[in-house]
Amino acid sequence: MSAALATAVAAEPTLRIDAHLVDYLLVGFYFLVVLGIGLIARRNVSSSLDFLLSGRSLPAWVTGLAFVSANLGATELLGQAANGAQFGEQAFHYYWIGAIPAMVFLALVMMPFYYGSKVRSVPEFLGRRFDAKTQRLQGLLFAIASVLLAGVNLYAMAIVVNALLGWPTWLAIVVAGVIVLAYTFLGGLSAAIYNEVLQFFVIVVTMVPITIVGLHRVGGWDGLVGRLTDQGSENMLQAFPAQDLTGIGSAIGSTFGVVLGLGFVTSFGYWTTNFTEVQRAFSARNAAAAQRTPLIAAIPKVLIALVIIIPGMIAAVLIPGIESLKKGLPSDVTYNDAVPLLLRELLPNGFLGVALAGLLAAFMAGMAANVSSFNTVFTYDLWQDWLRPGRDDRYYLNVGRTVTVVGTVLAIGTAFIAAGFTNIMDYIQTLFSFFNVPLFAVFAFGLFWKKLTGTGGFWGLLSGTLSAVLVFVLNQVGVLDLSGQGSSFLGGGVATVVAVLVGWLISRAGTPKPEADLAGLVWSLTPASVRAVPREAGWYRSPTVLSVIVLVLAVGGYVLFAIV
C-alpha cells in the first residue's frame, strides 16, 4: 500500500462525512446531467474534426469558461488549497504571476499564429515550423504527460471519496473513469467542453460557501490574520519573498525564482503550449473568438484564487491535523486533505450533495481535459500523420474513440504515481518542468528566430526535457537541497537554457527552412496584416481592453492583500 493511500485510509474516521440519501441523490442527478450532455453532443459528431475539435464552432464565452475549467481539476482544487494551507498568500503567485501574464501573451501573440495556421494541435504546429520528427517527439511527450496528469486527477478523487464516503479506492477510480469515458466517448470534445462549463459553476457554488462560512468561523479576515500570527505562521501573510514556497534561502533569489522561474519559465511553458488548455481555444468559431478565449478565462482565473487559497489558509488554523503539520508535529492528515476536511467541518447535511458534486466535477473536469487532448494528439499527430496516414475520416473518428478508451485505462494505471507527494502541486510542477517548459523554450525560439532548424528544434526539445529530469533526480538523491517547489523552478530554468543553447548550436551548423515556408510560422516573416485578427464590434470584445482588465485585477490582488 502506498504511503499516501495508507495515510488516507488511516485518516478515514477523521474525514468521513455522514452523507444522507439526499446527498447521494444530488450526486446521482449530477452524473445523469453529465451523461445527458454527452448524449446530446453526440448528435453533432459526424467527423473526426467534430469529435476532436468540436468542428471549430463554439462561442468565445463557452471556450473561455472551458479553458479555465480544464485547469480547475483536482490538481488545482486540492493542490492549490494545499498550497494555501502550507504557504498562505505566497500561493497567490500561481494565479497572479504564474498564470495571468502568460494567458495574456497567449492571446495577443501566439493565438493568431495557432489559429491562423489552422493546425489541429500544438505538435502539428511544431511539425510545420520544424519537421516531422519534432512533431512526433512532442506528440509522444504530450501523450505521456496527459496520461500522467489524468492519473493525478483520478488518484486525488479516489483518496477523497475513500476518506469522505468510505468507497474503496479502486471503486472510486473506476467509477470516475467510466463516467468521464462515457461522455467523452459519446460526444468528444464538445461534450467535454460543455461539461467543463457546467463543472465550473458547480465548483464555484461549492467553494464560495466554504470560504464565507470558514471566514465567519475564524472571525473574519482579521480573525484569520490573528490566528495565523499566534500560530507563528506570519510568513503565510506575506506574498514576497516567498522563501517557503521556493525553498530558496536568499530573499532576493527567492523573489527572482518566483518572477522568473514561476512567472516566466514555468507559467509561459504551461499556459502557452499545453494543448489541454489551448485545444479549447482551437475549438472556437473564428480567430477573434479564439484570441478572446484565454482572456475571458483569465478573469475568473484571477478571482477563483480567492475561494481556493483562502480556504486553505482557514484550514491551517481551523483543522487540528493541519495545524499540527504547520507546527512540525505528527499528524494523520496531509495538506492535500484541506478541502475535504473543511467540507466535513463547515457544511451541513443537505448541502453536502452539492459540495460532493463540486469535488467530483473538479476531478472529472481535469481528467476529461487530459483525455480529450490526449486522443486528439494521438489520433492526428501520431496515428494519422505518422503510423497510419491516408485513411478516410471515418477511420480516424473511430481511432479517436478507441484512443479515448485506451487513455482512460492508462490513466487508471498511472493514478498512484502521485502517491509519493504529500502536496499534489509538487508533483504537478515537476511534470510541468519536464514536459511544458522545454516545449515553450523551443516554440518561442522558433517563433522569433527564423534560422532555428528542424534538427535544432528536435535536439533542443529532447535535451531540455532530459535536463529537467536530471535536476529532479539530483534533488531527489541529495546532490541538490531544494525544498518545496524550488527544484521544479530550477529544473524549468535549466531546461530553458539548455533547450535554447542546444538548438542554437546545432542550427548554426545546419540549413534553415526557406523563408517562404516559414510565413505564418515565424514572427518576422509574417506581415502585420496577416498576424492581425479581425475585430468584432463591442469594447468588451477588444483583446486590448480585456488584457488591461485582467492585468489590473491581478496587480490589484497583490495591493489588496498588502494593505489588509
Coordinates of C-alpha atoms in Angstrom, one line a residue:
M1 CA 0.0 0.0 0.0
S2 CA 1.4 3.4 -0.9
A3 CA 2.2 5.9 1.8
A4 CA -0.4 8.4 0.6
L5 CA -3.1 5.8 0.4
A6 CA -2.1 4.5 3.8
T7 CA -2.5 8.0 5.2
A8 CA -5.9 8.4 3.6
V9 CA -7.1 5.1 5.0
A10 CA -5.7 5.8 8.4
A11 CA -7.5 9.2 8.3
E12 CA -10.8 7.7 7.3
P13 CA -12.6 8.1 10.6
T14 CA -11.4 11.7 10.8
L15 CA -12.5 12.7 7.4
R16 CA -15.7 10.6 7.0
I17 CA -18.8 12.6 6.1
D18 CA -22.2 11.4 7.3
A19 CA -23.8 11.7 3.9
H20 CA -27.6 11.3 3.7
L21 CA -29.8 10.0 1.0
V22 CA -30.5 13.4 -0.4
D23 CA -26.7 14.0 -0.8
Y24 CA -26.4 10.8 -2.9
L25 CA -29.4 11.8 -4.9
L26 CA -27.9 15.1 -5.8
V27 CA -24.6 13.5 -6.8
G28 CA -26.6 10.9 -8.9
F29 CA -28.6 13.7 -10.6
Y30 CA -25.3 15.5 -11.4
F31 CA -24.0 12.3 -13.0
L32 CA -27.1 12.0 -15.1
V33 CA -26.8 15.6 -16.3
V34 CA -23.2 15.0 -17.3
L35 CA -24.0 11.9 -19.3
G36 CA -27.0 13.6 -20.9
I37 CA -24.7 16.3 -22.2
G38 CA -22.6 13.6 -23.8
L39 CA -25.6 12.1 -25.5
I40 CA -26.8 15.5 -26.8
A41 CA -23.3 16.3 -28.1
R42 CA -23.1 13.0 -29.9
R43 CA -25.8 14.2 -32.4
N44 CA -23.3 16.8 -33.8
V45 CA -20.4 14.4 -34.2
S46 CA -20.1 13.2 -37.8
S47 CA -16.4 13.7 -38.5
S48 CA -13.0 13.4 -36.7
L49 CA -12.9 17.3 -36.6
D50 CA -16.3 17.3 -34.8
F51 CA -15.1 14.7 -32.3
L52 CA -11.7 16.0 -31.6
L53 CA -12.1 19.8 -32.1
S54 CA -15.8 20.4 -31.9
G55 CA -15.9 21.4 -35.6
R56 CA -14.3 24.8 -34.6
S57 CA -17.8 26.1 -33.9
L58 CA -18.1 27.2 -30.3
P59 CA -18.6 30.8 -29.0
A60 CA -15.9 32.6 -27.1
W61 CA -17.7 32.6 -23.7
V62 CA -18.0 28.8 -23.8
T63 CA -14.4 28.1 -24.8
G64 CA -13.2 30.7 -22.3
L65 CA -15.0 29.1 -19.4
A66 CA -13.9 25.6 -20.6
F67 CA -10.3 26.9 -20.8
V68 CA -10.3 27.9 -17.2
S69 CA -12.3 24.8 -16.1
A70 CA -9.9 22.4 -17.9
N71 CA -7.3 23.8 -15.5
L72 CA -9.6 23.7 -12.5
G73 CA -9.3 20.0 -11.9
A74 CA -8.4 18.0 -8.8
T75 CA -4.8 19.2 -9.1
E76 CA -6.0 22.8 -8.9
L77 CA -8.7 22.4 -6.2
L78 CA -6.8 20.1 -3.9
G79 CA -3.3 21.1 -4.8
Q80 CA -3.7 24.9 -4.6
A81 CA -5.8 24.6 -1.4
A82 CA -2.9 22.5 -0.1
N83 CA -0.6 25.3 -1.1
G84 CA -2.8 27.8 0.7
A85 CA -2.7 25.7 3.9
Q86 CA 1.1 25.3 3.6
F87 CA 2.3 28.7 2.2
G88 CA -0.7 31.1 2.6
E89 CA -0.6 34.2 0.5
Q90 CA 2.5 33.0 -1.3
A91 CA 0.3 30.6 -3.2
F92 CA -1.5 33.5 -5.0
H93 CA 1.7 33.7 -7.1
Y94 CA 0.4 30.6 -9.0
Y95 CA -2.5 32.7 -10.3
W96 CA -1.5 36.4 -10.4
I97 CA 2.1 35.9 -11.6
G98 CA 2.1 32.2 -12.6
A99 CA -1.0 32.4 -15.0
I100 CA -2.3 35.8 -15.9
P101 CA 0.7 37.3 -17.8
A102 CA 1.2 34.0 -19.8
M103 CA -2.6 33.9 -20.7
V104 CA -2.4 37.5 -22.0
F105 CA 0.7 36.6 -24.0
L106 CA -1.0 33.5 -25.4
A107 CA -4.0 35.6 -26.6
L108 CA -2.1 38.6 -28.0
V109 CA 1.0 37.0 -29.5
M110 CA 0.6 33.2 -30.0
M111 CA -3.1 32.6 -30.7
P112 CA -3.0 34.4 -34.1
F113 CA -0.3 32.0 -35.2
Y114 CA -2.0 29.0 -33.8
Y115 CA -5.5 29.6 -35.2
G116 CA -4.3 31.3 -38.4
S117 CA -2.2 28.3 -39.3
K118 CA -5.3 26.0 -39.0
V119 CA -3.3 23.4 -37.2
R120 CA -5.2 20.8 -35.1
S121 CA -2.7 20.6 -32.3
V122 CA 0.5 22.1 -30.9
P123 CA 2.7 19.2 -32.1
E124 CA 1.3 19.8 -35.6
F125 CA 2.4 23.4 -35.4
L126 CA 5.9 22.2 -34.5
G127 CA 5.8 19.9 -37.5
R128 CA 5.1 22.8 -39.8
R129 CA 7.7 25.1 -38.2
F130 CA 10.4 22.4 -37.8
D131 CA 9.9 18.9 -39.1
A132 CA 8.1 15.6 -38.7
K133 CA 10.5 14.2 -36.1
T134 CA 10.0 17.2 -33.8
Q135 CA 6.2 16.8 -34.2
R136 CA 6.4 13.1 -33.3
L137 CA 8.7 13.7 -30.3
Q138 CA 6.4 16.3 -28.9
G139 CA 3.4 14.1 -29.6
L140 CA 4.9 11.3 -27.6
L141 CA 5.9 13.6 -24.7
F142 CA 2.5 15.2 -24.6
A143 CA 0.8 11.8 -24.7
I144 CA 2.9 10.7 -21.7
A145 CA 2.2 13.9 -19.8
S146 CA -1.6 13.7 -20.5
V147 CA -1.9 10.2 -19.1
L148 CA 0.1 11.1 -16.0
L149 CA -1.9 14.2 -15.3
A150 CA -5.2 12.3 -15.9
G151 CA -4.0 9.8 -13.4
V152 CA -3.3 12.5 -10.8
N153 CA -7.0 13.6 -11.1
L154 CA -8.2 10.1 -10.6
Y155 CA -5.9 9.4 -7.7
A156 CA -6.9 12.6 -5.9
M157 CA -10.5 11.8 -6.4
A158 CA -10.1 8.3 -5.1
I159 CA -8.4 9.3 -1.8
V160 CA -11.0 11.9 -1.2
V161 CA -14.0 9.7 -1.9
N162 CA -12.5 6.9 0.0
A163 CA -11.9 9.1 3.0
L164 CA -15.2 11.0 2.9
L165 CA -17.7 8.3 1.9
G166 CA -15.8 5.1 2.6
W167 CA -15.8 3.9 -1.0
P168 CA -12.9 1.5 -1.8
T169 CA -10.2 3.4 -3.6
W170 CA -10.3 1.1 -6.7
L171 CA -14.1 1.6 -6.9
A172 CA -13.8 5.4 -6.8
I173 CA -11.2 5.3 -9.5
V174 CA -13.2 3.1 -11.8
V175 CA -16.5 4.9 -11.3
A176 CA -15.0 8.3 -12.1
G177 CA -13.0 6.9 -15.0
V178 CA -16.1 5.2 -16.5
I179 CA -18.2 8.4 -16.3
V180 CA -15.6 10.6 -17.9
L181 CA -15.0 7.9 -20.6
A182 CA -18.8 7.7 -21.2
Y183 CA -19.4 11.3 -22.0
T184 CA -16.1 11.9 -23.8
F185 CA -16.6 8.8 -25.9
L186 CA -20.1 9.8 -26.8
G187 CA -19.7 13.5 -27.6
G188 CA -16.0 14.0 -27.9
L189 CA -14.5 17.5 -27.2
S190 CA -17.9 19.2 -27.4
A191 CA -19.2 17.0 -24.5
A192 CA -16.0 17.7 -22.5
I193 CA -16.2 21.4 -23.1
Y194 CA -19.9 21.9 -22.3
N195 CA -19.5 19.7 -19.2
E196 CA -16.5 21.8 -18.2
V197 CA -18.7 24.9 -18.3
L198 CA -21.2 23.2 -16.1
Q199 CA -18.5 22.0 -13.8
F200 CA -17.0 25.5 -13.5
F201 CA -20.2 26.8 -11.9
V202 CA -20.7 23.7 -9.7
I203 CA -17.1 24.1 -8.4
V204 CA -17.7 27.8 -7.7
V205 CA -21.0 27.0 -5.9
T206 CA -19.1 24.6 -3.7
M207 CA -16.1 26.8 -2.8
V208 CA -17.8 30.1 -2.2
P209 CA -19.8 28.9 0.8
I210 CA -16.8 27.1 2.2
T211 CA -14.9 30.4 2.0
I212 CA -17.7 32.5 3.6
V213 CA -18.6 30.1 6.3
G214 CA -14.9 29.4 7.1
L215 CA -14.1 33.1 7.4
H216 CA -17.1 33.5 9.7
R217 CA -15.9 30.6 11.9
V218 CA -12.4 32.2 12.4
G219 CA -13.7 35.7 13.0
G220 CA -13.4 37.2 9.5
W221 CA -10.2 38.2 7.8
D222 CA -8.8 39.9 10.9
G223 CA -9.5 36.8 12.9
L224 CA -7.7 34.6 10.4
V225 CA -4.7 37.0 10.4
G226 CA -4.6 37.0 14.2
R227 CA -4.8 33.2 14.5
L228 CA -2.1 32.7 11.9
T229 CA 0.1 35.2 13.7
D230 CA -0.5 33.4 17.1
Q231 CA 0.4 30.2 15.4
G232 CA 3.8 31.6 14.3
S233 CA 2.8 31.5 10.6
E234 CA 3.4 35.2 9.8
N235 CA 5.2 34.2 6.6
M236 CA 1.8 33.0 5.3
L237 CA 0.6 36.6 5.3
Q238 CA 3.4 37.9 3.1
A239 CA 3.3 37.2 -0.6
F240 CA 7.0 38.1 -1.1
P241 CA 9.8 36.9 -0.9
A242 CA 8.0 33.5 -0.8
Q243 CA 11.0 31.6 0.6
D244 CA 8.8 28.9 2.0
L245 CA 7.3 28.3 -1.5
T246 CA 10.6 28.3 -3.4
G247 CA 12.8 26.7 -0.8
I248 CA 15.5 29.3 -1.7
G249 CA 17.2 30.8 1.3
S250 CA 18.0 34.2 -0.2
A251 CA 15.1 36.7 -0.2
I252 CA 16.4 38.3 -3.5
G253 CA 17.0 34.8 -5.0
S254 CA 13.5 33.6 -4.0
T255 CA 11.9 36.7 -5.5
F256 CA 13.7 36.1 -8.7
G257 CA 12.7 32.5 -8.5
V258 CA 9.0 33.5 -8.3
V259 CA 9.1 36.2 -11.0
L260 CA 11.4 34.4 -13.5
G261 CA 11.0 30.7 -12.5
L262 CA 7.3 30.6 -12.0
G263 CA 6.2 33.9 -13.6
F264 CA 8.1 33.3 -16.9
V265 CA 9.7 29.9 -17.4
T266 CA 7.1 27.6 -15.9
S267 CA 3.9 29.6 -16.5
F268 CA 4.7 30.5 -20.1
G269 CA 5.7 26.9 -20.7
Y270 CA 2.3 25.7 -19.4
W271 CA -0.3 28.2 -20.5
T272 CA 1.0 29.0 -24.0
T273 CA 1.9 25.5 -25.2
N274 CA -0.1 23.0 -23.1
F275 CA -2.6 21.6 -25.6
T276 CA -5.0 20.6 -22.9
E277 CA -5.9 24.3 -22.5
V278 CA -5.0 25.5 -26.0
Q279 CA -7.3 22.9 -27.5
R280 CA -10.3 24.8 -26.1
A281 CA -9.3 27.9 -28.0
F282 CA -8.8 25.8 -31.1
S283 CA -12.4 24.8 -31.0
A284 CA -13.6 28.5 -31.1
R285 CA -15.8 29.5 -34.1
N286 CA -13.3 32.1 -35.5
A287 CA -9.9 33.7 -34.9
A288 CA -11.4 36.6 -32.9
A289 CA -13.2 34.2 -30.5
A290 CA -10.0 32.0 -30.2
Q291 CA -8.0 35.1 -29.3
R292 CA -10.5 36.1 -26.6
T293 CA -10.7 32.6 -25.1
P294 CA -7.7 32.9 -22.8
L295 CA -8.6 36.5 -21.9
I296 CA -12.1 35.6 -20.9
A297 CA -10.7 32.7 -18.9
A298 CA -8.2 35.0 -17.2
I299 CA -11.0 37.0 -15.4
P300 CA -12.4 34.1 -13.4
K301 CA -8.8 32.8 -13.0
V302 CA -7.9 35.9 -11.1
L303 CA -10.9 35.7 -8.8
I304 CA -11.0 31.9 -8.3
A305 CA -7.8 32.2 -6.4
L306 CA -9.7 33.8 -3.5
V307 CA -12.0 30.8 -3.0
I308 CA -9.2 28.2 -3.2
I309 CA -6.2 29.8 -1.4
I310 CA -8.2 31.4 1.4
P311 CA -9.9 28.1 2.4
G312 CA -6.5 26.5 2.6
M313 CA -5.4 29.3 4.9
I314 CA -8.5 28.7 7.0
A315 CA -7.8 25.0 7.2
A316 CA -4.3 25.8 8.7
V317 CA -6.0 27.3 11.8
L318 CA -9.3 25.5 11.9
I319 CA -8.3 21.9 11.3
P320 CA -6.2 20.4 14.2
G321 CA -4.4 17.9 12.0
I322 CA -3.2 20.6 9.5
E323 CA -2.3 22.9 12.4
S324 CA -0.1 20.1 13.7
L325 CA 1.6 19.9 10.3
K326 CA 2.3 23.6 10.4
K327 CA 4.0 23.1 13.8
G328 CA 6.0 20.2 12.6
L329 CA 4.2 17.7 14.8
P330 CA 3.0 14.2 13.8
S331 CA -0.4 14.3 12.0
D332 CA -2.7 11.7 10.4
V333 CA -3.6 14.1 7.6
T334 CA -1.8 15.9 4.8
Y335 CA -2.1 19.3 3.2
N336 CA -4.0 17.7 0.4
D337 CA -6.8 17.0 2.8
A338 CA -7.6 20.6 3.4
V339 CA -10.7 20.8 1.2
P340 CA -12.4 17.6 2.3
L341 CA -11.7 18.4 5.9
L342 CA -13.3 21.8 5.5
L343 CA -16.2 20.1 3.8
R344 CA -16.8 17.9 6.8
E345 CA -16.2 20.7 9.3
L346 CA -18.2 23.6 7.8
L347 CA -21.1 22.3 5.6
P348 CA -24.4 20.9 6.9
N349 CA -26.0 17.8 5.5
G350 CA -28.2 18.6 2.5
F351 CA -25.6 20.9 1.1
L352 CA -23.0 18.1 1.1
G353 CA -24.5 16.6 -2.0
V354 CA -23.8 19.9 -3.9
A355 CA -20.3 20.0 -2.4
L356 CA -19.6 16.4 -3.2
A357 CA -20.8 17.1 -6.8
G358 CA -18.4 20.1 -6.9
L359 CA -15.5 17.9 -5.9
L360 CA -16.3 15.2 -8.4
A361 CA -16.8 18.0 -11.0
A362 CA -13.3 19.2 -10.4
F363 CA -11.8 15.7 -10.7
M364 CA -13.8 14.9 -13.9
A365 CA -13.1 18.3 -15.5
G366 CA -9.4 17.8 -15.1
M367 CA -9.4 14.2 -16.3
A368 CA -11.7 14.9 -19.2
A369 CA -9.4 17.7 -20.4
N370 CA -6.4 15.5 -20.3
V371 CA -8.2 12.6 -22.1
S372 CA -9.7 14.7 -24.8
S373 CA -6.4 16.4 -25.6
F374 CA -4.6 13.0 -25.5
N375 CA -7.0 11.5 -28.0
T376 CA -6.5 14.5 -30.4
V377 CA -2.8 14.5 -30.3
F378 CA -2.5 10.7 -30.6
T379 CA -5.0 10.5 -33.5
Y380 CA -3.7 13.4 -35.5
D381 CA 0.0 13.6 -34.8
L382 CA 1.0 10.0 -34.1
W383 CA -1.6 7.9 -35.9
Q384 CA -2.7 9.9 -38.9
D385 CA 0.5 11.8 -39.7
W386 CA 2.9 9.0 -38.8
L387 CA 1.7 5.5 -38.3
R388 CA -1.4 5.2 -40.5
P389 CA -1.7 8.0 -43.0
G390 CA -4.1 8.2 -45.9
R391 CA -7.2 6.6 -44.4
D392 CA -10.7 8.0 -44.7
D393 CA -12.1 10.3 -42.0
R394 CA -14.5 7.7 -40.5
Y395 CA -11.5 5.6 -39.8
Y396 CA -9.8 8.4 -37.8
L397 CA -13.1 9.1 -35.9
N398 CA -13.1 5.5 -34.8
V399 CA -9.5 5.7 -33.8
G400 CA -10.2 8.8 -31.7
R401 CA -13.0 7.0 -29.8
T402 CA -10.7 3.9 -29.3
V403 CA -7.9 6.1 -28.0
T404 CA -10.3 7.7 -25.6
V405 CA -10.8 4.3 -24.0
V406 CA -7.1 3.5 -24.0
G407 CA -6.3 6.8 -22.5
T408 CA -8.8 6.3 -19.7
V409 CA -7.4 2.8 -18.9
L410 CA -3.8 4.1 -18.9
A411 CA -4.9 7.0 -16.6
I412 CA -6.3 4.4 -14.1
G413 CA -3.0 2.6 -14.3
T414 CA -1.0 5.8 -13.5
A415 CA -3.3 7.0 -10.8
F416 CA -0.9 6.0 -8.0
I417 CA 2.3 7.6 -9.2
A418 CA 1.3 10.8 -7.4
A419 CA 1.2 8.8 -4.1
G420 CA 4.8 9.8 -3.2
F421 CA 3.9 13.5 -2.9
T422 CA 2.2 14.9 0.1
N423 CA 1.4 18.1 -1.9
I424 CA 0.0 17.3 -5.3
M425 CA 1.2 20.6 -6.7
D426 CA 4.8 19.5 -6.1
Y427 CA 4.2 16.6 -8.5
I428 CA 2.4 18.8 -11.0
Q429 CA 5.1 21.4 -11.1
T430 CA 7.6 18.7 -11.6
L431 CA 5.7 17.4 -14.6
F432 CA 5.4 20.9 -16.0
S433 CA 9.2 21.4 -15.8
F434 CA 9.7 18.1 -17.7
F435 CA 7.1 18.5 -20.4
N436 CA 6.0 22.1 -20.8
V437 CA 9.0 24.3 -20.2
P438 CA 11.3 22.8 -22.8
L439 CA 8.5 22.9 -25.3
F440 CA 7.9 26.6 -24.7
A441 CA 11.6 27.4 -25.0
V442 CA 11.8 25.7 -28.4
F443 CA 8.5 27.0 -29.5
A444 CA 9.3 30.7 -28.6
F445 CA 12.8 30.4 -30.0
G446 CA 11.5 29.1 -33.3
L447 CA 8.7 31.7 -33.4
F448 CA 11.2 34.6 -33.1
W449 CA 14.4 33.2 -34.7
K450 CA 13.9 32.1 -38.3
K451 CA 17.3 30.2 -38.5
L452 CA 16.3 27.6 -35.9
T453 CA 16.4 24.4 -37.9
G454 CA 14.3 21.3 -37.6
T455 CA 17.2 19.3 -36.2
G456 CA 18.0 22.1 -33.8
G457 CA 14.4 22.2 -32.6
F458 CA 14.3 18.4 -32.1
W459 CA 17.5 18.2 -30.1
G460 CA 16.7 21.3 -28.2
L461 CA 13.4 19.9 -27.1
L462 CA 14.9 16.5 -26.2
S463 CA 17.9 17.9 -24.3
G464 CA 15.7 20.4 -22.4
T465 CA 13.4 17.7 -21.3
L466 CA 16.3 15.4 -20.1
S467 CA 18.0 18.3 -18.3
A468 CA 14.8 19.0 -16.3
V469 CA 14.6 15.3 -15.4
L470 CA 18.3 15.4 -14.3
V471 CA 17.7 18.3 -11.9
F472 CA 14.8 16.4 -10.3
V473 CA 16.9 13.3 -9.9
L474 CA 19.8 15.3 -8.4
N475 CA 17.4 16.9 -5.9
Q476 CA 15.9 13.5 -5.0
V477 CA 19.3 11.9 -4.3
G478 CA 20.5 14.8 -2.2
V479 CA 23.1 16.4 -4.6
L480 CA 20.8 19.4 -4.6
D481 CA 18.9 20.6 -1.5
L482 CA 15.8 22.4 -2.6
S483 CA 12.5 22.0 -0.6
G484 CA 9.0 22.9 -1.8
Q485 CA 8.8 23.5 -5.5
G486 CA 12.2 25.1 -5.8
S487 CA 13.6 22.1 -7.8
S488 CA 10.8 22.5 -10.3
F489 CA 11.6 26.2 -10.8
L490 CA 15.3 25.4 -11.1
G491 CA 14.6 22.5 -13.4
G492 CA 12.5 24.7 -15.6
G493 CA 15.2 27.4 -15.8
V494 CA 17.9 24.8 -16.7
A495 CA 15.6 23.2 -19.3
T496 CA 15.1 26.6 -20.9
V497 CA 18.7 27.5 -21.1
V498 CA 19.7 24.0 -22.4
A499 CA 17.0 23.8 -25.0
V500 CA 17.8 27.2 -26.4
L501 CA 21.6 26.7 -26.3
V502 CA 21.5 23.2 -27.9
G503 CA 19.0 24.4 -30.5
W504 CA 21.2 27.4 -31.4
L505 CA 24.5 25.4 -31.6
I506 CA 23.0 22.7 -33.8
S507 CA 21.2 25.3 -36.0
R508 CA 24.5 27.1 -36.7
A509 CA 25.8 24.1 -38.4
G510 CA 22.6 23.4 -40.4
T511 CA 20.5 24.9 -43.1
P512 CA 17.2 26.6 -42.1
K513 CA 14.0 26.2 -43.9
P514 CA 13.4 28.6 -46.9
E515 CA 11.8 31.8 -45.7
A516 CA 8.8 31.2 -48.0
D517 CA 8.0 28.0 -46.0
L518 CA 8.0 29.9 -42.7
A519 CA 5.5 32.6 -43.5
G520 CA 2.8 32.5 -40.8
L521 CA 5.1 30.4 -38.6
V522 CA 7.8 33.0 -37.7
W523 CA 7.1 36.5 -36.4
S524 CA 9.5 38.4 -38.6
L525 CA 8.3 36.7 -41.7
T526 CA 4.6 37.2 -41.1
P527 CA 3.3 40.6 -42.2
A528 CA 1.4 42.5 -39.5
S529 CA -1.7 42.4 -41.7
V530 CA -1.6 38.6 -41.6
R531 CA -1.0 38.5 -37.8
A532 CA -3.9 40.8 -37.2
V533 CA -7.1 39.2 -36.0
P534 CA -10.3 40.6 -37.4
R535 CA -12.0 42.7 -34.7
E536 CA -15.6 42.2 -33.7
A537 CA -17.9 45.1 -32.6
G538 CA -18.2 46.0 -28.9
W539 CA -15.5 47.3 -26.5
Y540 CA -16.0 44.1 -24.3
R541 CA -14.7 42.1 -27.3
S542 CA -11.5 44.1 -27.6
P543 CA -8.4 41.9 -26.7
T544 CA -6.6 45.1 -25.5
V545 CA -9.4 46.1 -23.1
L546 CA -9.7 42.6 -21.8
S547 CA -5.9 42.3 -21.3
V548 CA -5.8 45.6 -19.3
I549 CA -8.8 44.4 -17.1
V550 CA -7.2 41.1 -16.2
L551 CA -3.7 42.7 -15.5
V552 CA -5.2 45.4 -13.3
L553 CA -7.2 42.7 -11.4
A554 CA -4.0 40.7 -10.8
V555 CA -2.0 43.7 -9.6
G556 CA -5.0 44.8 -7.5
G557 CA -5.0 41.4 -5.8
Y558 CA -1.5 42.0 -4.5
V559 CA -2.2 45.5 -3.5
L560 CA -5.3 44.4 -1.6
F561 CA -3.6 41.8 0.5
A562 CA -0.6 44.1 1.1
I563 CA -2.9 46.6 2.9
V564 CA -5.4 44.4 4.7

